[in-house]
Amino acid sequence: MTTFKSNVSAAEEFLAKFKNQTIGHFINGEMVVPSGSELFENLSPVDKSVVGKVAVATEREVDQACEAARDAFPAWRDMPGSERRKLLHHFADKIEERADEIALIESMDTGQPIKFMKKAAIRGAANFRFFADKAPEATAGSSSFQEEHTNFTSRSPIGAVGIITPWNTPFMLSTWKIAPALAAGCTVVHKPAELSPMTAMLLAEIAKDAGIPNGVWNTINGFGQVAGKRLSEHPDIKAIALVGSSITGPLIMKQGADTLKRMHLELGGKNPVIVFDDADFDRALDAVVFMIYSLNGERCTSSSRLLVQSGIKDKFLAALAKRVANLQVGHPLDPNTEIGPMIGQVHYDKVNSYFSVAKDDGAETLVGGAPCGSPVNGTEEGYYVEPTLFVEAKNNMRIAQEEIFGPVLTAIEFDAEDEAIKLANDIEFGLAGYIWTNDSGRGMRLARSIEAGMLWVNSENNRNLPSPFGGVKMSGVGRDGGDYSFDFYMETKNVCVALGTHKIPVLGGLS
Ligand code: NAD
């Protein structure tokens, strides 16, 4: 069994190698740190210590990575799906072998509690296995018959693609995007978030170790405004899959417009969880707490807006407040920690700013509402905030409309079903929604009426890999999961064959 102490010493051991080497880029099968590279220090949110020095990619390195991916594409595309399947399973084996290392490094790099990160590595491997198994049939299509013609479709991989990922659960999210791209036969240039580059480099190491051919997988480190921008503008990149904020999504769309890039954008959310009087009280309470306070609240599908019906409001909020006050804030490597530090200074400042915004707007802070110094060593080091519950809020307040992306929940009261739907939809986002009721008809009605890409009825966000994942409105464009991912990473071709000698219109036949 692991303990806080054993986790700390194992993490130190794994991180030691990054102390003496610069983290560079993975281009055409080689780890490279171009001479003269500008470097930035990657700080751990736990105590602001330097986890590693990272090279900043210039346009030149991005171009090299894109060219490597372009050149590697024909051979990867032409490799039989059964071979790709084998390689990607091998890759998943290697992830599993390094699961502890991945989890510990991810925790130190992002501040995410080890309690949740242990599963992230396993889920990453599962993503690869799921799409690996689909690789042999990825090109398969459908047929459609007409009286005198038969149509059939087939799919082929679109080419080299860019994958741009955020800092929240970066390992899991990267595997989620890269696995289907590779299984489909695309080659990849990955740009991880500058705030959490560590596990992306482990993935690149694993790619080399697993025998993924040179150039099929490339990783460039650096900043969005230069490296991300160049990647989304590069003519050899045929599509961009972004997981990021609703500010970055439209920027990338503009950057990719001149090269007519295909875009898949998974963006922000301010997702409602609606609890009706007739809900299973205890299960709803568990789910409400889990879906906003797990993963530090830094989660796109977090249920950050609680709409609670007036009949149970007082009882529900009292029970909720007790649970929130009891959440264990601490060092992410402590197995008992439920909430770790925010990712970095800018995000910490942003989350803190909402504590006064709530007061100015006239909401009540029932629990928390302040930065909390470091529960690790009692100093101000580390980006810790108190788990927070705002009540007596109105839907038009900033704390109800804006994505705070921290362990902060805003509760709003409602009376009737119609009002709940109106409140849920009166927002620019539309990623996810959660409905708690024992009336199945009402569950169905709400699921139909709420403007979101994903609804869960009487459940937290259970993920099913074949099901579509994605948002509407400012939460994004496109869907991931199962065949939806292949549709994005592949072009569909229709072939139409005449069955006989049907009549062809004759032009220019007059004598
Ligand atoms: P971000 O948009 O700031 O950054 C995401 C990535 O985009 C980073 O790698 C960044 O370097 C890059 N980037 C920034 N500007 C760019 C530009 N002009 N061109 C190209 N690339 C650029 O997001 P973040 O702060 O890292 O992540 C948090 C956000 O991600 C939240 O809004 C969250 O809701 C969202 N998110 C969404 C999902 C989803 O599935 N919908 C999942 C996880 C996170």
Coordinates of C-alpha atoms and ligand atoms in Angstrom, one line a residue:
M1 CA 0.0 0.0 0.0
T2 CA 1.3 3.4 -0.8
T3 CA 1.5 6.2 1.8
F4 CA 2.2 9.9 1.5
K5 CA 5.8 9.3 2.4
S6 CA 6.3 6.5 -0.1
N7 CA 4.6 8.6 -2.8
V8 CA 6.8 11.6 -2.1
S9 CA 10.0 9.6 -2.3
A10 CA 8.9 7.8 -5.5
A11 CA 7.9 11.1 -7.1
E12 CA 11.3 12.6 -6.2
E13 CA 13.0 9.6 -7.8
F14 CA 10.9 9.9 -11.0
L15 CA 11.4 13.6 -11.3
A16 CA 15.1 13.5 -10.6
K17 CA 16.0 12.9 -14.3
F18 CA 14.2 16.1 -15.3
K19 CA 16.4 18.1 -12.9
N20 CA 19.5 17.6 -15.1
Q21 CA 18.1 17.7 -18.6
T22 CA 16.1 20.2 -20.6
I23 CA 12.7 19.0 -21.7
G24 CA 12.7 19.5 -25.5
H25 CA 10.6 18.3 -28.4
F26 CA 10.0 14.9 -29.9
I27 CA 10.4 15.3 -33.7
N28 CA 10.8 12.5 -36.2
G29 CA 11.6 10.0 -33.5
E30 CA 14.2 12.1 -31.7
M31 CA 14.2 14.1 -28.5
V32 CA 15.7 17.4 -29.5
V33 CA 16.6 20.6 -27.7
P34 CA 17.7 23.0 -30.5
S35 CA 20.8 24.9 -29.5
G36 CA 20.0 28.5 -28.4
S37 CA 16.5 27.5 -27.3
E38 CA 14.7 29.9 -25.0
L39 CA 13.7 27.9 -21.9
F40 CA 10.9 28.3 -19.4
E41 CA 10.7 26.9 -15.8
N42 CA 7.8 24.5 -15.2
L43 CA 6.7 25.1 -11.6
S44 CA 4.9 22.6 -9.5
P45 CA 1.7 24.1 -8.1
V46 CA 2.3 22.2 -4.9
D47 CA 5.1 24.5 -3.7
K48 CA 6.3 26.4 -6.7
S49 CA 9.4 24.3 -7.0
V50 CA 11.0 23.9 -10.5
V51 CA 9.9 20.5 -11.9
G52 CA 11.8 21.0 -15.1
K53 CA 13.2 23.4 -17.6
V54 CA 11.3 23.3 -20.9
A55 CA 12.4 24.5 -24.4
V56 CA 10.1 26.9 -26.1
A57 CA 9.4 25.8 -29.7
T58 CA 9.8 28.5 -32.4
E59 CA 8.0 28.3 -35.7
R60 CA 11.1 26.5 -37.1
E61 CA 10.6 23.5 -34.7
V62 CA 6.9 23.5 -35.4
D63 CA 7.5 23.3 -39.1
Q64 CA 10.0 20.5 -38.6
A65 CA 7.5 18.5 -36.6
C66 CA 4.7 19.2 -39.2
E67 CA 7.0 18.1 -42.0
A68 CA 8.0 14.9 -40.2
A69 CA 4.3 14.1 -39.6
R70 CA 3.5 14.8 -43.3
D71 CA 6.4 12.6 -44.5
A72 CA 5.5 9.7 -42.2
F73 CA 1.9 9.8 -43.2
P74 CA 1.8 7.6 -46.4
A75 CA 3.5 4.6 -44.7
W76 CA 1.4 4.9 -41.6
R77 CA -1.8 5.2 -43.6
D78 CA -0.8 2.1 -45.7
M79 CA 0.1 0.0 -42.8
P80 CA -2.6 -2.7 -42.4
G81 CA -5.1 -1.8 -39.6
S82 CA -4.3 -5.1 -37.9
E83 CA -0.6 -4.0 -37.6
R84 CA -1.6 -0.6 -36.2
R85 CA -3.8 -2.5 -33.8
K86 CA -0.9 -4.5 -32.5
L87 CA 1.4 -1.5 -32.1
L88 CA -1.2 0.5 -30.2
H89 CA -1.9 -2.4 -27.8
H90 CA 1.8 -2.6 -27.3
F91 CA 1.8 1.1 -26.5
A92 CA -1.0 0.6 -24.0
D93 CA 1.1 -2.2 -22.3
K94 CA 3.9 0.3 -21.9
I95 CA 1.6 2.9 -20.4
E96 CA 0.4 0.4 -17.8
E97 CA 4.0 -0.6 -17.0
R98 CA 4.7 3.1 -16.2
A99 CA 1.3 3.8 -14.5
D100 CA 2.8 4.8 -11.2
E101 CA 5.4 7.1 -12.7
I102 CA 2.7 8.7 -14.9
A103 CA 0.4 9.2 -11.9
L104 CA 3.0 10.7 -9.6
I105 CA 4.5 13.0 -12.2
E106 CA 1.0 14.2 -13.3
S107 CA 0.1 14.9 -9.6
M108 CA 3.2 17.0 -9.1
D109 CA 2.9 18.8 -12.4
T110 CA -0.8 19.7 -12.1
G111 CA -1.6 19.6 -8.4
Q112 CA -4.3 16.9 -9.1
P113 CA -4.7 14.5 -6.1
I114 CA -3.0 11.1 -6.6
K115 CA -6.3 9.5 -5.6
F116 CA -7.7 10.4 -9.0
M117 CA -4.5 10.4 -11.1
K118 CA -3.9 6.6 -10.4
K119 CA -6.9 6.0 -12.6
A120 CA -5.9 8.5 -15.2
A121 CA -3.0 6.4 -16.5
I122 CA -5.1 3.2 -16.6
R123 CA -7.8 5.2 -18.5
G124 CA -5.2 6.4 -20.9
A125 CA -4.2 2.9 -21.7
A126 CA -7.9 1.9 -22.1
N127 CA -8.3 4.7 -24.6
F128 CA -5.5 3.2 -26.7
R129 CA -6.9 -0.3 -26.4
F130 CA -10.4 0.7 -27.4
F131 CA -9.3 2.5 -30.6
A132 CA -6.6 0.0 -31.4
D133 CA -9.3 -2.7 -31.7
K134 CA -11.3 -0.5 -34.1
A135 CA -8.2 0.2 -36.3
P136 CA -8.8 -2.8 -38.7
E137 CA -12.3 -1.7 -39.6
A138 CA -11.7 2.1 -39.6
T139 CA -11.8 2.3 -43.4
A140 CA -15.1 0.4 -43.6
G141 CA -18.2 2.4 -44.9
S142 CA -21.8 1.8 -45.9
S143 CA -23.7 1.1 -49.0
S144 CA -26.8 2.6 -50.5
F145 CA -28.8 1.2 -53.4
Q146 CA -30.7 3.0 -56.1
E147 CA -32.6 1.5 -59.0
E148 CA -29.7 1.8 -61.5
H149 CA -26.7 2.5 -59.3
T150 CA -25.1 1.2 -56.2
N151 CA -23.2 3.7 -53.9
F152 CA -20.7 2.7 -51.4
T153 CA -18.5 4.6 -49.0
S154 CA -15.1 4.1 -47.6
R155 CA -13.0 6.2 -45.3
S156 CA -9.3 7.1 -45.4
P157 CA -7.2 9.0 -42.9
I158 CA -7.1 12.8 -43.5
G159 CA -3.3 13.2 -43.1
A160 CA -1.1 14.8 -40.5
V161 CA -3.2 16.4 -37.7
G162 CA -2.5 18.8 -34.8
I163 CA -3.6 18.0 -31.3
I164 CA -3.6 20.9 -28.8
T165 CA -4.4 20.0 -25.2
P166 CA -5.0 21.9 -21.9
W167 CA -3.5 21.5 -18.4
N168 CA -6.3 19.8 -16.6
T169 CA -5.8 16.0 -16.6
P170 CA -3.4 16.4 -19.5
F171 CA -2.3 12.8 -19.7
M172 CA -5.8 11.4 -20.0
L173 CA -7.0 14.0 -22.4
S174 CA -4.0 13.6 -24.7
T175 CA -4.5 9.9 -25.0
W176 CA -8.2 10.5 -25.7
K177 CA -7.3 12.6 -28.7
I178 CA -4.2 10.9 -30.0
A179 CA -5.4 7.3 -29.8
P180 CA -8.2 7.6 -32.4
A181 CA -6.0 9.8 -34.7
L182 CA -3.3 7.1 -34.8
A183 CA -5.8 4.2 -35.0
A184 CA -7.5 6.0 -38.0
G185 CA -4.1 6.2 -39.8
C186 CA -3.3 9.9 -39.2
T187 CA 0.1 11.1 -38.0
V188 CA 0.2 13.6 -35.1
V189 CA 1.8 16.7 -33.9
H190 CA 0.9 17.2 -30.3
K191 CA 1.2 20.6 -28.5
P192 CA 0.6 20.1 -24.8
A193 CA -0.2 23.0 -22.4
E194 CA 2.7 25.0 -21.3
L195 CA 1.6 24.7 -17.7
S196 CA 1.7 20.9 -17.7
P197 CA 4.2 19.5 -20.2
M198 CA 5.6 16.5 -18.2
T199 CA 3.4 13.6 -19.0
A200 CA 3.3 14.5 -22.7
M201 CA 7.0 13.9 -22.7
L202 CA 6.5 10.5 -21.0
L203 CA 4.0 9.7 -23.8
A204 CA 6.6 10.6 -26.4
E205 CA 9.2 8.4 -24.7
I206 CA 6.6 5.6 -24.7
A207 CA 5.9 6.1 -28.4
K208 CA 9.6 5.6 -29.1
D209 CA 9.9 2.7 -26.8
A210 CA 6.8 1.0 -28.2
G211 CA 8.2 1.2 -31.8
I212 CA 5.8 3.8 -33.2
P213 CA 7.6 4.7 -36.5
N214 CA 9.6 7.9 -36.6
G215 CA 7.5 10.9 -37.5
V216 CA 4.1 9.3 -36.7
W217 CA 4.1 10.9 -33.3
N218 CA 5.7 14.3 -32.7
T219 CA 5.5 16.6 -29.6
I220 CA 6.4 20.3 -29.5
N221 CA 6.5 22.3 -26.3
G222 CA 5.9 26.0 -26.1
F223 CA 3.3 28.6 -26.0
G224 CA -0.1 28.8 -27.6
Q225 CA 0.5 32.2 -29.2
V226 CA 3.6 30.9 -31.2
A227 CA 3.8 27.1 -31.3
G228 CA 0.0 26.5 -31.2
K229 CA -0.7 29.3 -33.7
R230 CA 1.9 28.0 -36.2
L231 CA 0.5 24.5 -35.8
S232 CA -3.0 25.6 -36.5
E233 CA -1.8 27.6 -39.5
H234 CA 0.5 25.1 -41.0
P235 CA -0.5 24.0 -44.6
D236 CA 0.6 20.3 -44.0
I237 CA -1.7 19.9 -41.0
K238 CA -5.2 18.9 -42.2
A239 CA -7.1 19.1 -39.0
I240 CA -6.8 20.5 -35.5
A241 CA -8.4 18.9 -32.4
L242 CA -8.3 21.3 -29.5
V243 CA -9.3 20.8 -25.9
G244 CA -9.2 24.2 -24.3
S245 CA -11.1 27.3 -23.4
S246 CA -13.9 29.1 -25.2
I247 CA -11.5 32.0 -25.8
T248 CA -8.9 29.9 -27.6
G249 CA -11.4 27.9 -29.7
P250 CA -12.5 30.8 -31.9
L251 CA -8.9 32.0 -32.2
I252 CA -7.8 28.7 -33.6
M253 CA -10.7 28.6 -35.9
K254 CA -9.6 31.9 -37.4
Q255 CA -5.9 30.7 -37.6
G256 CA -6.9 27.6 -39.5
A257 CA -9.3 29.3 -41.9
D258 CA -6.8 30.1 -44.6
T259 CA -5.8 26.5 -44.9
L260 CA -9.5 25.4 -44.6
K261 CA -8.6 23.1 -41.6
R262 CA -11.1 20.7 -40.2
M263 CA -11.7 21.7 -36.5
H264 CA -12.9 19.8 -33.5
L265 CA -13.2 22.1 -30.5
E266 CA -13.9 20.8 -27.0
L267 CA -14.2 24.0 -24.9
G268 CA -15.4 25.3 -21.6
G269 CA -18.6 24.7 -19.6
K270 CA -20.8 26.0 -16.8
N271 CA -22.8 22.9 -16.4
P272 CA -26.1 22.8 -14.4
V273 CA -26.9 20.0 -12.0
I274 CA -30.7 20.1 -11.4
V275 CA -31.9 18.5 -8.2
F276 CA -35.7 18.1 -7.9
D277 CA -37.6 17.6 -4.6
D278 CA -38.2 14.0 -5.5
A279 CA -34.6 13.1 -6.2
D280 CA -32.8 10.3 -4.3
F281 CA -31.3 12.7 -1.7
D282 CA -28.2 10.9 -0.7
R283 CA -27.2 9.8 -4.2
A284 CA -27.8 13.3 -5.6
L285 CA -25.7 14.8 -2.8
D286 CA -22.8 12.4 -3.5
A287 CA -22.9 13.2 -7.2
V288 CA -23.2 17.0 -6.7
V289 CA -20.1 17.0 -4.4
F290 CA -18.1 14.6 -6.7
M291 CA -18.8 16.5 -9.9
I292 CA -17.6 19.9 -8.7
Y293 CA -15.0 19.1 -6.0
S294 CA -13.2 16.2 -7.6
L295 CA -10.2 17.0 -9.9
N296 CA -9.9 20.4 -8.0
G297 CA -13.0 21.6 -9.9
E298 CA -10.6 22.0 -12.9
R299 CA -12.8 19.9 -15.1
C300 CA -14.8 20.8 -18.2
T301 CA -17.8 18.7 -17.2
S302 CA -17.9 19.8 -13.6
S303 CA -21.4 20.6 -12.3
S304 CA -20.6 24.1 -11.3
R305 CA -24.1 25.5 -11.2
L306 CA -26.5 23.7 -8.7
L307 CA -30.2 24.4 -9.4
V308 CA -32.1 23.1 -6.4
Q309 CA -35.8 22.9 -6.0
S310 CA -37.3 25.0 -3.2
G311 CA -38.9 22.0 -1.4
I312 CA -35.6 20.5 -0.5
K313 CA -33.4 23.5 -0.8
D314 CA -32.7 24.2 2.9
K315 CA -32.1 20.5 3.8
F316 CA -30.0 19.9 0.7
L317 CA -27.8 22.9 1.1
A318 CA -27.2 22.2 4.8
A319 CA -26.1 18.6 4.0
L320 CA -24.0 19.9 1.1
A321 CA -22.3 22.6 3.3
K322 CA -21.3 19.9 5.8
R323 CA -19.7 17.8 3.1
V324 CA -17.9 20.8 1.5
A325 CA -16.5 21.9 4.9
N326 CA -15.2 18.4 5.4
L327 CA -13.3 18.1 2.1
Q328 CA -9.6 17.3 2.7
V329 CA -7.4 19.9 1.1
G330 CA -3.8 18.9 1.0
H331 CA -0.7 17.8 -0.8
P332 CA -1.7 15.9 -3.9
L333 CA 0.6 13.0 -3.2
D334 CA -1.2 12.3 0.1
P335 CA -3.6 9.4 -0.6
N336 CA -6.2 11.1 1.7
T337 CA -6.2 14.4 -0.2
E338 CA -9.4 15.3 -2.0
I339 CA -8.4 18.7 -3.2
G340 CA -5.0 19.9 -4.3
P341 CA -3.6 23.3 -5.4
M342 CA -4.8 25.2 -8.5
I343 CA -2.5 24.8 -11.5
G344 CA -0.6 28.1 -11.4
Q345 CA -0.5 31.8 -10.4
V346 CA -2.8 33.2 -13.1
H347 CA -5.5 30.6 -12.5
Y348 CA -5.1 30.9 -8.7
D349 CA -5.6 34.6 -9.0
K350 CA -8.6 34.1 -11.3
V351 CA -10.3 31.7 -8.9
N352 CA -9.6 34.0 -5.9
S353 CA -11.1 36.9 -7.7
Y354 CA -14.5 35.3 -7.7
F355 CA -14.6 35.3 -3.9
S356 CA -15.0 39.1 -4.0
V357 CA -17.1 39.0 -7.1
A358 CA -19.7 36.8 -5.2
K359 CA -19.8 39.4 -2.4
D360 CA -20.2 42.3 -4.8
D361 CA -23.0 40.5 -6.7
G362 CA -24.9 39.9 -3.4
A363 CA -24.5 36.1 -3.1
E364 CA -23.8 34.5 0.3
T365 CA -20.7 32.5 0.9
L366 CA -21.9 29.5 3.0
V367 CA -18.5 27.7 3.0
G368 CA -14.9 28.7 2.1
G369 CA -14.4 31.8 0.0
A370 CA -10.7 32.5 0.5
P371 CA -7.3 31.4 -0.4
C372 CA -6.0 29.0 2.2
G373 CA -2.2 29.2 2.2
S374 CA -0.5 25.9 2.0
P375 CA -2.0 23.1 4.1
V376 CA 1.3 21.3 3.3
N377 CA 3.8 23.4 5.2
G378 CA 1.7 26.3 6.6
T379 CA 3.3 28.9 4.3
E380 CA 1.9 30.9 1.5
E381 CA 3.6 28.6 -1.0
G382 CA 1.3 26.6 -3.3
Y383 CA -1.9 27.7 -5.0
Y384 CA -4.5 26.4 -2.5
V385 CA -8.0 27.7 -2.2
E386 CA -10.8 26.7 0.1
P387 CA -13.5 24.6 -1.3
T388 CA -16.3 27.1 -1.7
L389 CA -20.1 27.1 -1.7
F390 CA -22.0 30.2 -2.8
V391 CA -25.8 30.3 -2.1
E392 CA -28.7 32.7 -2.6
A393 CA -27.3 33.3 -6.1
K394 CA -29.1 34.5 -9.2
N395 CA -28.5 33.1 -12.6
N396 CA -27.4 36.5 -14.0
M397 CA -24.5 36.8 -11.5
R398 CA -21.0 36.4 -12.8
I399 CA -20.5 33.4 -10.4
A400 CA -23.4 31.7 -12.2
Q401 CA -22.4 32.6 -15.8
E402 CA -18.6 32.3 -15.9
E403 CA -16.4 29.2 -15.8
I404 CA -14.4 29.6 -12.6
F405 CA -12.7 26.2 -13.1
G406 CA -12.0 25.6 -9.4
P407 CA -13.6 23.9 -6.3
V408 CA -16.4 26.5 -6.3
L409 CA -20.1 25.8 -6.5
T410 CA -22.9 28.3 -7.1
A411 CA -26.3 27.3 -5.8
I412 CA -29.5 28.8 -7.2
E413 CA -33.1 28.0 -6.1
F414 CA -36.0 27.2 -8.5
D415 CA -39.7 26.3 -8.0
A416 CA -41.0 24.7 -11.2
E417 CA -39.7 22.4 -14.0
D418 CA -40.1 25.1 -16.7
E419 CA -38.0 27.5 -14.5
A420 CA -35.3 25.0 -14.1
I421 CA -35.1 24.5 -17.9
K422 CA -35.0 28.3 -18.5
L423 CA -32.2 28.7 -15.9
A424 CA -30.2 25.8 -17.3
N425 CA -30.3 27.2 -20.8
D426 CA -29.8 30.9 -20.0
I427 CA -26.0 30.7 -20.5
E428 CA -23.5 30.9 -23.3
F429 CA -22.2 27.4 -22.7
G430 CA -23.7 24.0 -23.5
L431 CA -21.3 21.2 -22.6
A432 CA -23.1 19.0 -20.1
G433 CA -26.0 18.8 -17.7
Y434 CA -27.1 16.5 -14.8
I435 CA -30.7 15.9 -13.8
W436 CA -31.7 14.3 -10.5
T437 CA -35.4 13.2 -10.2
N438 CA -37.3 10.0 -9.5
D439 CA -39.9 10.9 -12.2
S440 CA -38.5 9.2 -15.4
G441 CA -40.8 11.2 -17.6
R442 CA -39.5 14.5 -16.2
G443 CA -35.9 13.2 -16.6
M444 CA -36.6 12.6 -20.3
R445 CA -38.3 15.9 -20.8
L446 CA -35.4 17.8 -19.3
A447 CA -32.8 15.8 -21.2
R448 CA -34.6 16.8 -24.4
S449 CA -35.0 20.5 -23.5
I450 CA -31.6 21.3 -22.0
E451 CA -29.2 22.8 -24.5
A452 CA -26.1 20.7 -24.0
G453 CA -24.1 18.0 -25.8
M454 CA -24.3 15.5 -23.0
L455 CA -26.9 14.9 -20.3
W456 CA -26.8 12.5 -17.5
V457 CA -30.0 11.5 -15.6
N458 CA -29.5 10.3 -12.0
S459 CA -25.7 9.8 -12.6
E460 CA -22.4 11.6 -12.4
N461 CA -20.5 11.8 -15.7
N462 CA -20.2 8.1 -16.5
R463 CA -18.0 7.9 -19.7
N464 CA -18.8 5.3 -22.4
L465 CA -16.1 5.4 -25.1
P466 CA -18.3 4.6 -28.0
S467 CA -20.8 7.4 -27.1
P468 CA -20.4 10.9 -28.4
F469 CA -18.6 13.5 -26.2
G470 CA -18.7 17.2 -27.0
G471 CA -20.7 20.4 -26.5
V472 CA -22.9 22.9 -28.2
K473 CA -23.0 26.8 -28.1
M474 CA -19.7 28.2 -26.8
S475 CA -18.7 24.7 -25.4
G476 CA -17.5 23.5 -28.8
V477 CA -18.0 22.0 -32.2
G478 CA -17.8 18.3 -33.1
R479 CA -17.9 15.0 -31.2
D480 CA -15.4 12.5 -29.9
G481 CA -15.9 8.9 -29.1
G482 CA -16.1 5.6 -31.1
D483 CA -16.9 6.2 -34.7
Y484 CA -17.5 9.9 -34.1
S485 CA -13.7 10.2 -33.7
F486 CA -13.0 8.3 -36.9
D487 CA -15.4 10.6 -38.8
F488 CA -13.3 13.5 -37.7
Y489 CA -9.9 12.0 -38.5
M490 CA -11.0 10.5 -41.8
E491 CA -12.4 11.5 -45.1
T492 CA -15.4 9.7 -46.4
K493 CA -15.4 8.9 -50.1
N494 CA -18.5 7.9 -52.0
V495 CA -18.2 5.6 -55.1
C496 CA -21.2 5.3 -57.4
V497 CA -21.3 2.3 -59.8
A498 CA -23.8 2.0 -62.6
L499 CA -25.6 -1.4 -62.7
G500 CA -26.2 -1.4 -66.4
T501 CA -27.0 0.9 -69.3
H502 CA -29.2 3.5 -67.7
K503 CA -30.1 6.5 -69.8
I504 CA -27.5 9.2 -69.9
P505 CA -28.7 12.8 -70.9
V506 CA -27.4 13.5 -74.4
L507 CA -26.0 17.0 -75.2
G508 CA -24.7 18.1 -78.5
G509 CA -26.3 15.2 -80.3
L510 CA -28.5 17.2 -82.7
S511 CA -27.5 16.8 -86.3
Ligands
NAD1 P1 -6.4 27.2 -23.1 O1 -7.4 27.4 -24.1 O2 -5.8 28.4 -22.5 O3 -5.2 26.4 -23.6 C1 -5.4 25.1 -24.3 C2 -4.3 24.8 -25.2 O4 -4.4 25.8 -26.3 C3 -2.9 25.0 -24.7 O5 -2.0 24.0 -25.1 C4 -2.4 26.4 -25.2 O6 -1.0 26.6 -25.3 C5 -3.1 26.4 -26.5 N1 -3.3 27.7 -27.1 C6 -3.6 28.9 -26.5 N2 -3.7 29.9 -27.4 C7 -3.5 29.3 -28.6 C8 -3.6 29.9 -29.9 N3 -3.8 31.2 -30.2 N4 -3.4 29.0 -31.0 C9 -3.2 27.7 -30.7 N5 -3.1 27.2 -29.5 C10 -3.3 28.0 -28.5 O7 -7.1 26.3 -22.0 P2 -6.5 25.8 -20.6 O8 -6.6 27.0 -19.7 O9 -5.2 25.2 -20.8 O10 -7.5 24.7 -20.2 C11 -8.7 24.9 -19.5 C12 -9.9 25.1 -20.4 O11 -10.0 23.8 -21.2 C13 -11.2 25.2 -19.7 O12 -12.0 26.2 -20.3 C14 -11.9 23.9 -19.8 O13 -13.3 23.9 -19.7 C15 -11.4 23.4 -21.2 N6 -11.5 22.0 -21.3 C16 -12.5 21.5 -22.1 C17 -12.8 20.1 -22.2 C18 -13.9 19.5 -23.1 O14 -13.8 18.4 -23.3 N7 -14.8 20.3 -23.5 C19 -11.9 19.2 -21.5 C20 -10.9 19.8 -20.7 C21 -10.7 21.2 -20.6

